[in-house]
mmCIF file of C-alpha atoms and ligand atoms in Angstrom:
data_model
loop_
_atom_site.group_PDB
_atom_site.id
_atom_site.type_symbol
_atom_site.label_atom_id
_atom_site.label_comp_id
_atom_site.label_asym_id
_atom_site.label_seq_id
_atom_site.Cartn_x
_atom_site.Cartn_y
_atom_site.Cartn_z
ATOM 1 C CA MET U 741 87.067 4.201 169.238
ATOM 2 C CA TYR U 742 85.150 2.536 172.062
ATOM 3 C CA HIS U 743 81.379 2.115 172.290
ATOM 4 C CA THR U 744 78.999 2.691 175.199
ATOM 5 C CA LYS U 745 76.515 0.110 176.406
ATOM 6 C CA ILE U 746 73.840 0.340 179.047
ATOM 7 C CA ALA U 747 75.113 -2.203 181.556
ATOM 8 C CA GLY U 748 72.455 -1.824 184.257
ATOM 9 C CA VAL U 749 69.245 0.057 185.016
ATOM 10 C CA GLY U 750 67.409 0.812 188.247
ATOM 11 C CA HIS U 751 64.745 3.064 189.684
ATOM 12 C CA TYR U 752 63.200 4.175 192.926
ATOM 13 C CA VAL U 753 59.906 5.951 193.498
ATOM 14 C CA PRO U 754 58.654 7.203 196.888
ATOM 15 C CA GLU U 755 55.984 5.036 198.507
ATOM 16 C CA ASN U 756 53.511 7.910 198.986
ATOM 17 C CA ILE U 757 50.882 7.511 196.223
ATOM 18 C CA ILE U 758 48.766 10.559 195.395
ATOM 19 C CA THR U 759 45.730 9.769 193.260
ATOM 20 C CA ASN U 760 43.715 12.186 191.157
ATOM 21 C CA GLN U 761 40.973 11.836 193.751
ATOM 22 C CA ASP U 762 43.432 13.029 196.417
ATOM 23 C CA LEU U 763 44.112 16.138 194.321
ATOM 24 C CA GLU U 764 40.378 16.804 193.925
ATOM 25 C CA LYS U 765 40.340 17.579 197.681
ATOM 26 C CA HIS U 766 42.875 20.413 197.243
ATOM 27 C CA MET U 767 41.829 22.178 194.037
ATOM 28 C CA ASP U 768 39.090 22.595 191.497
ATOM 29 C CA THR U 769 39.924 19.611 189.321
ATOM 30 C CA THR U 770 38.544 16.168 188.553
ATOM 31 C CA ASP U 771 39.909 12.726 187.877
ATOM 32 C CA ALA U 772 38.103 12.876 184.521
ATOM 33 C CA TRP U 773 39.839 16.164 183.484
ATOM 34 C CA ILE U 774 43.300 14.947 184.500
ATOM 35 C CA THR U 775 42.853 11.540 182.870
ATOM 36 C CA GLU U 776 41.499 12.950 179.631
ATOM 37 C CA ARG U 777 44.120 15.711 179.230
ATOM 38 C CA THR U 778 47.199 13.904 180.558
ATOM 39 C CA GLY U 779 46.525 10.190 181.063
ATOM 40 C CA ILE U 780 47.805 10.472 184.635
ATOM 41 C CA LYS U 781 45.939 8.525 187.333
ATOM 42 C CA GLU U 782 48.410 8.834 190.199
ATOM 43 C CA ARG U 783 51.907 10.072 191.067
ATOM 44 C CA ARG U 784 54.381 9.701 193.944
ATOM 45 C CA PHE U 785 55.223 12.477 196.404
ATOM 46 C CA PHE U 786 58.372 12.314 198.504
ATOM 47 C CA THR U 787 58.358 11.958 202.275
ATOM 48 C CA GLU U 788 60.232 14.735 204.011
ATOM 49 C CA GLY U 789 63.058 13.413 206.153
ATOM 50 C CA LYS U 790 63.236 10.184 204.146
ATOM 51 C CA ASP U 791 63.593 10.989 200.463
ATOM 52 C CA THR U 792 65.607 13.721 198.797
ATOM 53 C CA THR U 793 66.531 14.107 195.158
ATOM 54 C CA ALA U 794 70.043 12.765 195.832
ATOM 55 C CA LEU U 795 68.939 9.964 198.176
ATOM 56 C CA MET U 796 66.321 8.715 195.727
ATOM 57 C CA GLY U 797 69.082 8.808 193.104
ATOM 58 C CA VAL U 798 71.312 6.732 195.381
ATOM 59 C CA LYS U 799 68.612 4.069 195.750
ATOM 60 C CA ALA U 800 68.094 3.898 191.979
ATOM 61 C CA ALA U 801 71.868 3.851 191.446
ATOM 62 C CA LYS U 802 72.439 0.945 193.867
ATOM 63 C CA LEU U 803 69.975 -1.157 191.888
ATOM 64 C CA ALA U 804 71.511 -0.157 188.553
ATOM 65 C CA ILE U 805 75.024 -0.999 189.822
ATOM 66 C CA GLN U 806 73.860 -4.352 191.193
ATOM 67 C CA ARG U 807 72.177 -5.222 187.887
ATOM 68 C CA SER U 808 75.213 -4.111 185.879
ATOM 69 C CA GLY U 809 77.388 -6.729 187.543
ATOM 70 C CA ILE U 810 80.232 -4.277 188.131
ATOM 71 C CA ASN U 811 81.617 -3.370 191.503
ATOM 72 C CA LYS U 812 80.697 0.165 192.609
ATOM 73 C CA ASP U 813 84.383 1.009 192.912
ATOM 74 C CA GLU U 814 84.719 0.535 189.144
ATOM 75 C CA ILE U 815 82.585 3.646 188.538
ATOM 76 C CA ASP U 816 84.780 6.449 187.217
ATOM 77 C CA PHE U 817 82.339 9.367 187.021
ATOM 78 C CA ILE U 818 78.843 10.476 188.032
ATOM 79 C CA ILE U 819 76.407 12.559 186.002
ATOM 80 C CA PHE U 820 73.321 13.775 187.833
ATOM 81 C CA ALA U 821 70.409 15.249 185.858
ATOM 82 C CA THR U 822 67.814 17.235 187.814
ATOM 83 C CA LEU U 823 65.934 20.512 187.974
ATOM 84 C CA SER U 824 65.226 19.969 191.660
ATOM 85 C CA PRO U 825 68.576 19.505 193.418
ATOM 86 C CA ASP U 826 68.804 19.068 197.188
ATOM 87 C CA PHE U 827 70.523 22.441 197.478
ATOM 88 C CA TYR U 828 70.871 25.563 195.335
ATOM 89 C CA PHE U 829 74.527 24.533 195.439
ATOM 90 C CA PRO U 830 76.401 22.196 195.531
ATOM 91 C CA GLY U 831 74.789 19.820 193.056
ATOM 92 C CA SER U 832 73.267 16.482 194.018
ATOM 93 C CA GLY U 833 75.969 14.456 192.236
ATOM 94 C CA VAL U 834 78.466 15.073 195.016
ATOM 95 C CA ILE U 835 75.984 13.755 197.594
ATOM 96 C CA VAL U 836 75.626 10.569 195.565
ATOM 97 C CA GLN U 837 79.407 10.276 195.349
ATOM 98 C CA ASP U 838 79.655 10.539 199.127
ATOM 99 C CA GLN U 839 76.679 8.266 199.884
ATOM 100 C CA LEU U 840 77.980 5.529 197.594
ATOM 101 C CA GLY U 841 81.443 5.831 199.155
ATOM 102 C CA LEU U 842 83.123 6.370 195.810
ATOM 103 C CA PRO U 843 86.601 7.759 196.368
ATOM 104 C CA ASN U 844 87.142 11.207 194.817
ATOM 105 C CA ILE U 845 85.631 10.526 191.410
ATOM 106 C CA GLY U 846 84.169 13.484 189.505
ATOM 107 C CA ALA U 847 80.491 14.363 189.819
ATOM 108 C CA LEU U 848 78.741 16.579 187.295
ATOM 109 C CA ASP U 849 75.244 18.020 187.694
ATOM 110 C CA ILE U 850 73.351 18.995 184.581
ATOM 111 C CA ARG U 851 70.216 21.108 184.379
ATOM 112 C CA ASN U 852 68.386 20.280 181.197
ATOM 113 C CA GLN U 853 65.013 19.542 182.740
ATOM 114 C CA CYS U 854 62.968 16.906 180.903
ATOM 115 C CA SER U 855 65.810 16.390 178.396
ATOM 116 C CA GLY U 856 68.356 16.005 181.202
ATOM 117 C CA PHE U 857 68.671 12.250 180.910
ATOM 118 C CA ILE U 858 69.273 12.354 177.128
ATOM 119 C CA TYR U 859 71.816 15.165 177.545
ATOM 120 C CA GLY U 860 73.503 13.137 180.294
ATOM 121 C CA LEU U 861 73.537 10.041 178.114
ATOM 122 C CA SER U 862 75.229 11.986 175.346
ATOM 123 C CA ILE U 863 77.865 13.459 177.683
ATOM 124 C CA ALA U 864 78.596 10.031 179.153
ATOM 125 C CA ASP U 865 78.821 8.520 175.674
ATOM 126 C CA GLN U 866 81.464 11.053 174.624
ATOM 127 C CA PHE U 867 83.562 10.411 177.751
ATOM 128 C CA ILE U 868 83.406 6.656 177.218
ATOM 129 C CA LYS U 869 83.988 6.741 173.443
ATOM 130 C CA THR U 870 87.157 8.775 173.851
ATOM 131 C CA GLY U 871 88.493 6.366 176.452
ATOM 132 C CA MET U 872 88.473 8.888 179.281
ATOM 133 C CA TYR U 873 86.145 6.814 181.467
ATOM 134 C CA LYS U 874 85.111 3.170 181.498
ATOM 135 C CA ASN U 875 81.997 3.139 183.683
ATOM 136 C CA ILE U 876 79.735 6.134 184.274
ATOM 137 C CA LEU U 877 76.779 6.329 186.625
ATOM 138 C CA LEU U 878 74.018 8.487 185.137
ATOM 139 C CA ILE U 879 71.098 9.449 187.368
ATOM 140 C CA GLY U 880 67.894 11.370 186.681
ATOM 141 C CA SER U 881 66.061 12.292 189.867
ATOM 142 C CA GLU U 882 63.419 14.825 190.841
ATOM 143 C CA THR U 883 61.583 16.079 193.906
ATOM 144 C CA GLN U 884 58.920 18.308 192.371
ATOM 145 C CA SER U 885 56.030 17.941 194.795
ATOM 146 C CA ASN U 886 57.557 20.567 197.080
ATOM 147 C CA PHE U 887 57.502 23.356 194.516
ATOM 148 C CA ILE U 888 54.118 22.790 192.976
ATOM 149 C CA GLU U 889 51.201 24.188 194.917
ATOM 150 C CA LEU U 890 48.102 22.084 195.448
ATOM 151 C CA SER U 891 45.758 24.965 194.753
ATOM 152 C CA ASP U 892 43.419 26.320 192.089
ATOM 153 C CA ARG U 893 45.929 28.894 190.881
ATOM 154 C CA HIS U 894 48.536 26.215 190.156
ATOM 155 C CA ARG U 895 46.272 23.373 189.089
ATOM 156 C CA ASN U 896 47.580 23.181 185.501
ATOM 157 C CA MET U 897 51.012 22.106 186.833
ATOM 158 C CA ALA U 898 50.059 20.546 190.152
ATOM 159 C CA VAL U 899 48.281 17.632 188.507
ATOM 160 C CA ILE U 900 51.135 16.765 186.142
ATOM 161 C CA PHE U 901 54.366 16.496 188.098
ATOM 162 C CA GLY U 902 55.657 13.770 190.421
ATOM 163 C CA ASP U 903 58.778 12.587 192.237
ATOM 164 C CA GLY U 904 61.153 9.690 191.596
ATOM 165 C CA ALA U 905 64.545 8.587 190.355
ATOM 166 C CA GLY U 906 66.110 6.370 187.738
ATOM 167 C CA ALA U 907 69.709 5.437 187.051
ATOM 168 C CA VAL U 908 71.851 3.636 184.510
ATOM 169 C CA VAL U 909 75.390 2.347 184.518
ATOM 170 C CA LEU U 910 77.049 3.047 181.172
ATOM 171 C CA SER U 911 80.071 0.939 180.341
ATOM 172 C CA ARG U 912 82.728 0.755 177.698
ATOM 173 C CA THR U 913 82.389 -2.055 175.191
ATOM 174 C CA ASP U 914 84.613 -3.129 172.315
ATOM 175 C CA GLN U 915 81.634 -4.579 170.453
ATOM 176 C CA THR U 916 80.780 -2.258 167.584
ATOM 177 C CA ASN U 917 77.253 -3.536 166.955
ATOM 178 C CA ILE U 918 75.716 -2.763 170.371
ATOM 179 C CA GLY U 919 75.227 0.189 172.653
ATOM 180 C CA ILE U 920 74.485 3.846 171.990
ATOM 181 C CA LEU U 921 74.358 4.316 168.213
ATOM 182 C CA SER U 922 73.937 8.084 168.345
ATOM 183 C CA THR U 923 72.565 10.961 170.406
ATOM 184 C CA HIS U 924 71.035 14.209 169.122
ATOM 185 C CA LEU U 925 70.670 17.316 171.281
ATOM 186 C CA HIS U 926 68.820 20.576 170.622
ATOM 187 C CA ALA U 927 67.676 23.746 172.352
ATOM 188 C CA GLU U 928 65.679 26.855 171.502
ATOM 189 C CA GLY U 929 66.295 29.358 174.294
ATOM 190 C CA LYS U 930 63.876 31.930 172.963
ATOM 191 C CA TYR U 931 61.180 29.819 174.596
ATOM 192 C CA ALA U 932 62.927 29.704 177.984
ATOM 193 C CA GLU U 933 60.099 31.555 179.688
ATOM 194 C CA GLU U 934 57.321 29.272 178.442
ATOM 195 C CA LEU U 935 58.170 26.676 181.104
ATOM 196 C CA ILE U 936 60.147 28.298 183.871
ATOM 197 C CA ASN U 937 60.742 28.779 187.546
ATOM 198 C CA TYR U 938 61.889 32.430 187.888
ATOM 199 C CA HIS U 939 62.694 32.378 191.575
ATOM 200 C CA PRO U 940 64.977 32.127 193.406
ATOM 201 C CA GLY U 941 67.031 33.404 190.459
ATOM 202 C CA THR U 942 69.796 35.956 190.323
ATOM 203 C CA ARG U 943 68.005 38.704 188.369
ATOM 204 C CA ASN U 944 66.726 40.237 191.589
ATOM 205 C CA LYS U 945 68.890 41.469 194.446
ATOM 206 C CA ILE U 946 66.445 39.940 196.890
ATOM 207 C CA ARG U 947 65.821 36.498 195.513
ATOM 208 C CA ILE U 948 62.702 35.632 197.512
ATOM 209 C CA THR U 949 60.234 38.206 198.814
ATOM 210 C CA PRO U 950 56.958 37.811 200.718
ATOM 211 C CA GLU U 951 55.202 39.255 197.621
ATOM 212 C CA MET U 952 56.442 36.375 195.476
ATOM 213 C CA LEU U 953 54.792 33.959 197.872
ATOM 214 C CA THR U 954 51.550 35.926 197.916
ATOM 215 C CA ASP U 955 51.219 36.598 194.199
ATOM 216 C CA GLY U 956 52.341 33.084 193.275
ATOM 217 C CA SER U 957 55.305 34.179 191.140
ATOM 218 C CA ILE U 958 57.500 31.900 193.279
ATOM 219 C CA LEU U 959 55.754 28.952 191.573
ATOM 220 C CA PRO U 960 56.912 27.414 188.292
ATOM 221 C CA TYR U 961 55.010 28.684 185.255
ATOM 222 C CA MET U 962 53.991 26.593 182.255
ATOM 223 C CA ASN U 963 52.323 27.675 179.039
ATOM 224 C CA GLY U 964 50.795 24.224 178.554
ATOM 225 C CA ASN U 965 49.405 24.796 175.064
ATOM 226 C CA MET U 966 52.684 26.165 173.753
ATOM 227 C CA VAL U 967 54.674 23.293 175.314
ATOM 228 C CA PHE U 968 52.305 20.774 173.800
ATOM 229 C CA LYS U 969 52.482 22.246 170.297
ATOM 230 C CA HIS U 970 56.272 22.396 170.245
ATOM 231 C CA ALA U 971 56.691 19.000 171.907
ATOM 232 C CA VAL U 972 54.782 17.050 169.278
ATOM 233 C CA VAL U 973 56.804 18.650 166.460
ATOM 234 C CA ARG U 974 60.210 18.293 168.104
ATOM 235 C CA PHE U 975 59.655 14.714 169.287
ATOM 236 C CA GLU U 976 58.876 13.602 165.757
ATOM 237 C CA GLU U 977 61.743 15.595 164.251
ATOM 238 C CA VAL U 978 64.397 14.336 166.642
ATOM 239 C CA ILE U 979 63.321 10.692 166.347
ATOM 240 C CA ARG U 980 63.535 10.987 162.541
ATOM 241 C CA GLU U 981 66.936 12.670 162.907
ATOM 242 C CA ALA U 982 68.212 9.685 164.920
ATOM 243 C CA LEU U 983 66.839 7.184 162.412
ATOM 244 C CA ASP U 984 68.284 9.082 159.424
ATOM 245 C CA ALA U 985 71.702 9.358 161.090
ATOM 246 C CA ASN U 986 71.810 5.559 161.318
ATOM 247 C CA GLN U 987 70.124 4.780 157.990
ATOM 248 C CA LEU U 988 67.235 3.160 159.845
ATOM 249 C CA THR U 989 63.459 3.430 159.495
ATOM 250 C CA PRO U 990 60.657 3.566 162.107
ATOM 251 C CA LYS U 991 60.055 -0.149 161.465
ATOM 252 C CA ASP U 992 63.522 -0.898 162.893
ATOM 253 C CA ILE U 993 62.597 0.473 166.313
ATOM 254 C CA ASP U 994 61.547 -2.249 168.744
ATOM 255 C CA LEU U 995 60.656 0.057 171.623
ATOM 256 C CA LEU U 996 60.188 3.805 171.872
ATOM 257 C CA ILE U 997 60.575 5.211 175.378
ATOM 258 C CA PRO U 998 59.480 8.829 175.206
ATOM 259 C CA HIS U 999 59.909 11.220 178.104
ATOM 260 C CA GLN U 1000 56.674 10.852 180.041
ATOM 261 C CA ALA U 1001 55.369 14.408 179.622
ATOM 262 C CA ASN U 1002 51.777 13.692 178.829
ATOM 263 C CA LEU U 1003 50.087 10.537 177.502
ATOM 264 C CA ARG U 1004 48.474 12.597 174.736
ATOM 265 C CA ILE U 1005 51.905 13.668 173.501
ATOM 266 C CA SER U 1006 53.109 10.030 173.475
ATOM 267 C CA GLN U 1007 49.978 8.933 171.628
ATOM 268 C CA PHE U 1008 50.442 11.707 169.083
ATOM 269 C CA ILE U 1009 53.998 10.528 168.328
ATOM 270 C CA GLN U 1010 52.864 6.910 168.224
ATOM 271 C CA LYS U 1011 50.320 7.836 165.556
ATOM 272 C CA LYS U 1012 52.879 9.825 163.523
ATOM 273 C CA PHE U 1013 55.086 6.734 163.261
ATOM 274 C CA ALA U 1014 52.185 4.260 163.081
ATOM 275 C CA PHE U 1015 53.702 2.306 165.967
ATOM 276 C CA PRO U 1016 51.578 -0.488 167.476
ATOM 277 C CA ASP U 1017 50.861 -0.108 171.226
ATOM 278 C CA GLU U 1018 53.519 -2.632 172.211
ATOM 279 C CA LYS U 1019 56.256 -0.487 170.624
ATOM 280 C CA VAL U 1020 55.673 2.549 172.850
ATOM 281 C CA PHE U 1021 56.351 2.366 176.572
ATOM 282 C CA ASN U 1022 54.238 4.551 178.862
ATOM 283 C CA ASN U 1023 54.042 4.625 182.644
ATOM 284 C CA ILE U 1024 52.938 8.231 183.150
ATOM 285 C CA GLN U 1025 49.621 6.808 184.358
ATOM 286 C CA GLN U 1026 51.353 5.702 187.598
ATOM 287 C CA TYR U 1027 54.031 8.349 188.082
ATOM 288 C CA GLY U 1028 53.015 11.564 186.341
ATOM 289 C CA ASN U 1029 55.767 13.614 184.741
ATOM 290 C CA THR U 1030 58.983 13.009 186.674
ATOM 291 C CA THR U 1031 61.069 15.271 184.394
ATOM 292 C CA ALA U 1032 64.723 14.057 184.220
ATOM 293 C CA ALA U 1033 63.770 10.817 185.993
ATOM 294 C CA SER U 1034 61.028 9.767 183.599
ATOM 295 C CA ILE U 1035 63.133 8.029 180.939
ATOM 296 C CA PRO U 1036 65.387 6.058 183.327
ATOM 297 C CA ILE U 1037 62.371 5.012 185.434
ATOM 298 C CA ALA U 1038 60.637 3.847 182.257
ATOM 299 C CA LEU U 1039 63.805 2.109 181.023
ATOM 300 C CA SER U 1040 64.122 0.254 184.315
ATOM 301 C CA GLU U 1041 60.463 -0.809 184.330
ATOM 302 C CA ALA U 1042 60.638 -1.874 180.674
ATOM 303 C CA TRP U 1043 63.714 -3.956 181.507
ATOM 304 C CA GLU U 1044 61.927 -5.539 184.494
ATOM 305 C CA GLN U 1045 59.033 -6.429 182.191
ATOM 306 C CA GLY U 1046 61.398 -8.245 179.832
ATOM 307 C CA LEU U 1047 60.959 -5.700 177.017
ATOM 308 C CA ILE U 1048 64.653 -4.890 176.741
ATOM 309 C CA THR U 1049 66.532 -7.940 175.551
ATOM 310 C CA PRO U 1050 69.711 -8.450 173.493
ATOM 311 C CA GLY U 1051 69.373 -7.329 169.893
ATOM 312 C CA LYS U 1052 66.486 -4.903 170.491
ATOM 313 C CA LEU U 1053 66.688 -1.370 169.146
ATOM 314 C CA ILE U 1054 65.469 1.178 171.705
ATOM 315 C CA CYS U 1055 64.729 4.802 170.886
ATOM 316 C CA LEU U 1056 64.728 7.373 173.700
ATOM 317 C CA ALA U 1057 63.375 10.872 173.099
ATOM 318 C CA ALA U 1058 62.629 13.893 175.250
ATOM 319 C CA PHE U 1059 61.352 17.444 175.124
ATOM 320 C CA GLY U 1060 61.040 20.007 177.872
ATOM 321 C CA SER U 1061 61.790 23.338 179.454
ATOM 322 C CA GLY U 1062 64.391 25.429 177.660
ATOM 323 C CA PHE U 1063 63.036 24.451 175.247
ATOM 324 C CA THR U 1064 65.452 21.533 175.024
ATOM 325 C CA TRP U 1065 64.963 18.242 173.259
ATOM 326 C CA GLY U 1066 66.950 15.213 172.201
ATOM 327 C CA SER U 1067 66.992 11.568 171.188
ATOM 328 C CA ALA U 1068 69.171 8.497 171.428
ATOM 329 C CA LEU U 1069 69.193 5.152 169.647
ATOM 330 C CA VAL U 1070 70.463 2.225 171.677
ATOM 331 C CA LYS U 1071 71.070 -1.307 170.429
ATOM 332 C CA CYS U 1072 70.810 -3.733 173.346
HETATM 333 N N1 LIG T 908 41.760 20.742 186.305
HETATM 334 C C1 LIG T 908 40.702 21.294 185.687
HETATM 335 N N2 LIG T 908 40.799 22.302 184.820
HETATM 336 C C2 LIG T 908 42.037 22.775 184.558
HETATM 337 C C3 LIG T 908 43.182 22.238 185.148
HETATM 338 C C4 LIG T 908 43.016 21.180 186.052
HETATM 339 N N3 LIG T 908 44.035 20.585 186.677
HETATM 340 N N4 LIG T 908 44.253 22.895 184.676
HETATM 341 C C5 LIG T 908 43.812 23.812 183.814
HETATM 342 N N5 LIG T 908 42.466 23.735 183.740
HETATM 343 C C6 LIG T 908 41.547 24.547 182.950
HETATM 344 C C7 LIG T 908 42.141 25.882 182.528
HETATM 345 O O1 LIG T 908 42.030 26.813 183.586
HETATM 346 C C8 LIG T 908 41.293 26.232 181.347
HETATM 347 O O2 LIG T 908 40.084 26.756 181.820
HETATM 348 P P1 LIG T 908 39.373 27.998 181.061
HETATM 349 O O3 LIG T 908 39.075 27.472 179.671
HETATM 350 O O4 LIG T 908 38.183 28.249 181.893
HETATM 351 O O5 LIG T 908 40.391 29.090 181.046
HETATM 352 C C9 LIG T 908 40.973 24.872 180.718
HETATM 353 O O6 LIG T 908 41.270 23.889 181.726
HETATM 354 C C10 LIG T 908 41.792 24.575 179.500
HETATM 355 O O7 LIG T 908 43.148 24.927 179.772
HETATM 356 P P2 LIG T 908 44.269 24.626 178.756
HETATM 357 O O8 LIG T 908 45.579 25.015 179.373
HETATM 358 O O9 LIG T 908 43.920 25.179 177.416
HETATM 359 O O10 LIG T 908 44.149 23.035 178.711
HETATM 360 P P3 LIG T 908 44.861 22.034 177.761
HETATM 361 O O11 LIG T 908 43.861 21.266 177.024
HETATM 362 O O12 LIG T 908 45.985 22.660 176.992
HETATM 363 O O13 LIG T 908 45.511 21.064 178.828
HETATM 364 C C11 LIG T 908 47.664 20.689 179.762
HETATM 365 C C12 LIG T 908 46.442 21.560 179.756
HETATM 366 C C13 LIG T 908 48.657 21.269 180.733
HETATM 367 C C14 LIG T 908 47.252 19.288 180.214
HETATM 368 C C15 LIG T 908 48.225 20.623 178.325
HETATM 369 O O14 LIG T 908 48.397 21.926 177.818
HETATM 370 C C16 LIG T 908 49.522 19.911 178.245
HETATM 371 O O15 LIG T 908 49.578 18.740 178.535
HETATM 372 N N6 LIG T 908 50.577 20.588 177.835
HETATM 373 C C17 LIG T 908 51.889 20.015 177.800
HETATM 374 C C18 LIG T 908 52.427 20.072 179.177
HETATM 375 C C19 LIG T 908 53.647 19.242 179.346
HETATM 376 O O16 LIG T 908 53.819 18.230 178.734
HETATM 377 N N7 LIG T 908 54.500 19.713 180.222
HETATM 378 C C20 LIG T 908 55.694 19.064 180.528
HETATM 379 C C21 LIG T 908 56.712 19.362 179.512
HETATM 380 S S1 LIG T 908 58.023 18.328 179.676
#
């Protein structure tokens, strides 16, 4: 059986920086509240007419392909993870396929929210292990600033989410001691409505009504406390599951890259495993929660900072809407 290595990483974030002070002008919030509860200082918002979820993904992908050293025409398949596609349908993966000029290769969109990148990694790993594909482009990209409302009634979500994209090229390797060691995926659908965007869904005959706009039910809903409580448990569990599956211990991990949900969640996990600061990568302070894009953006930045070098053991873990959660162990 083949193995899957991360051959290249890249990211793109929109240039428009929105600070906590900017948000203070739109809603009853403060830099102190946001910083204390989430760790976030600023986030990026897309520019209409310039960035879209797919186009940001393309920019991240071009960098990942360039850094991978392969030619773009060697890519066999695209997986696109997002909860904020350009269109209700088709998915954003096909736009990437067209924009990159990749002839007729398959493009799969997956909707697993904050766990989307880990789910995508696992799908890609299976395709590569079985020999079906050699090089897969996996993108996580989100445009979330256009469905949060900068208002008092939506302030619990408005201060958290941001826009951006990250991408990786995953390639077949014959080396048995490097690459993705394992992936672990979970879901608990009974909590689907604790972090949800109901509309425009298919439960109603009329999918968007003026009332939904007025009463705010068009906006995503998050039960922040509930998400927090489940996240800290599931993150720990799924990291331990990955370590146990590979007969490894927390000490073996060189770098943990958690989904950037909330700095307090990352710090909680760090404490559980007694990791020193340098073993946990966080950039939520600059980008907020970019959902499916957060792990690949963090991976790309960690790589740029020289933190991902041959021989290092990287642990990726995520939790989010669904609830869904997952982890991956990667030997560089
Ligand atoms: N600014 C100021 N006050 C705010 C606010 C904001 N942006 N958002 C909410 N509040 C207020 C609430 O209205 C509430 O006021 P009240 O006590 O008068 O009713 C108070 O702050 C406390 O709200 P609560 O929701 O209990 O705060 P919290 O300590 O749980 O923090 C979150 C809120 C969202 C930061 C926190 O629950 C969290 O981080 N949850 C996880 C979210 C997450 O990770 N989501 C992504 C999943 S991938």
